[in-house]
Amino acid sequence: GAVVSQHPSWVICKSGTSVKIECRSLDFQATTMFWYRQFPKQSLMLMATSNEGSKATYEQGVEKDKFLINHASLTLSTLTVTSAHPEDSSFYICSARSSVSYEQYFGPGTRLTVT
Amino acid sequence: AQSVSQHNHHVILSEAASLELGCNYSYGGTVNLFWYVQYPGQHLQLLLKYFSGDPLVKGIKGFEAEFIKSKFSFNLRKPSVQWSDTAEYFCAVNAPNNDMRFGAGTRLTVKP
């Protein structure tokens, strides 16, 4: 089956620093990738949708200057949390939609802890 | 935009009891429907999905779901739960070519 990887799986950073999270579709091409955020014991909330080669579309209430998304290729999207604060601590999950089947596959998630 | 409602926040059952988790969505067009499970400390796993055809969908681990178009529902069922089914269950909906939206989730606790 289609595999989506995320790196790193877990990161701790200091307040004020930036963190980059990578999302890769390993065996398929993904024109569209999605970034979700999941707080403890809560559901996944869509943050943004990124299309290869174009600017990401952010959901209402998500700061695009804080959560920078780049989708430079058909297999890679990155999420950079800039000037991280403790309230940004969360579980970030990416999802990639196959350009062929349009099915959506989820990565294992990245746990970000900001101290 | 479509939205997804899961009626039960937390369900507690004893082993061997039957399970039904409710899911309703609000979207008038053609949709794809999904149920995901998230075991403690693990990532999302797809239980089953409905794209078209037979509205009764069978998934992994003995789960099934029934799509009732007239009720905009896609309830998840399992005839006999096990302790290992303890997890968070998410219903999700997307219209073709659109993003996937998740329900708030239902926590299932199965007592041994």
Coordinates of C-alpha atoms in Angstrom, one line a residue, chain B residues 2-86:
Chain B
Q2 CA -18.9 19.6 4.7
S3 CA -18.9 18.8 8.4
V4 CA -18.9 15.6 10.4
S5 CA -20.7 14.9 13.7
Q6 CA -20.0 12.0 15.9
H7 CA -22.7 11.6 18.6
N8 CA -20.8 9.8 21.2
H9 CA -17.9 11.3 23.0
H10 CA -17.0 8.4 25.1
V11 CA -18.4 4.9 25.0
I12 CA -17.7 2.3 27.7
L13 CA -18.5 -1.4 27.0
S14 CA -17.8 -4.7 28.4
E15 CA -16.1 -7.4 26.3
A16 CA -18.4 -9.2 23.9
A17 CA -20.9 -6.3 23.8
S18 CA -22.1 -5.0 20.5
L19 CA -20.9 -1.6 19.3
E20 CA -22.5 1.1 17.2
L21 CA -20.9 4.5 16.8
G22 CA -22.8 7.2 15.1
C23 CA -21.6 9.5 12.4
N24 CA -23.5 12.1 10.4
Y25 CA -22.3 14.4 7.8
S26 CA -23.6 17.5 6.2
Y27 CA -23.0 17.6 2.5
G28 CA -25.5 17.3 -0.3
G29 CA -23.3 16.0 -3.0
T30 CA -21.4 12.7 -3.6
V31 CA -19.1 12.0 -0.8
N32 CA -16.5 9.4 0.3
L33 CA -16.7 8.2 3.8
F34 CA -14.1 6.7 6.1
W35 CA -13.7 5.4 9.6
Y36 CA -10.2 5.6 11.2
V37 CA -9.0 4.1 14.4
Q38 CA -6.2 5.5 16.6
Y39 CA -4.8 3.2 19.3
P40 CA -3.2 4.9 22.3
G41 CA 0.1 6.4 21.2
Q42 CA -0.2 5.3 17.6
H43 CA -1.1 7.0 14.4
L44 CA -4.3 6.8 12.4
Q45 CA -5.2 3.5 10.7
L46 CA -7.9 3.1 8.1
L47 CA -10.7 0.8 9.3
L48 CA -12.9 1.0 6.3
K49 CA -14.1 3.3 3.5
Y50 CA -17.1 3.8 1.3
F51 CA -16.8 5.2 -2.2
S52 CA -19.8 3.7 -4.0
G53 CA -21.7 0.5 -4.4
D54 CA -22.9 -1.7 -1.6
P55 CA -23.8 0.6 1.3
L56 CA -22.7 -2.0 3.8
V57 CA -19.0 -1.9 4.0
K58 CA -16.8 -4.4 5.8
G59 CA -13.5 -3.4 7.1
I60 CA -10.6 -4.9 9.1
K61 CA -10.9 -6.4 12.6
G62 CA -14.5 -7.3 12.2
F63 CA -15.8 -3.8 11.8
E64 CA -18.5 -2.8 9.4
A65 CA -20.3 0.4 8.5
E66 CA -23.5 1.2 6.8
F67 CA -24.0 4.2 4.5
I68 CA -27.6 5.5 4.7
K69 CA -27.8 8.3 2.2
S70 CA -31.2 9.5 3.2
K71 CA -30.0 10.0 6.8
F72 CA -26.6 11.3 5.8
S73 CA -25.2 8.7 8.2
F74 CA -22.3 6.3 8.2
N75 CA -22.5 4.4 11.5
L76 CA -19.7 2.0 12.6
R77 CA -20.6 -1.4 14.0
K78 CA -19.0 -4.4 15.5
P79 CA -21.0 -7.4 16.9
S80 CA -18.7 -8.3 19.7
V81 CA -15.9 -5.9 20.9
Q82 CA -12.7 -7.0 22.5
W83 CA -10.5 -5.3 25.0
S84 CA -8.0 -4.6 22.2
D85 CA -10.6 -2.4 20.5
T86 CA -10.0 0.2 23.1

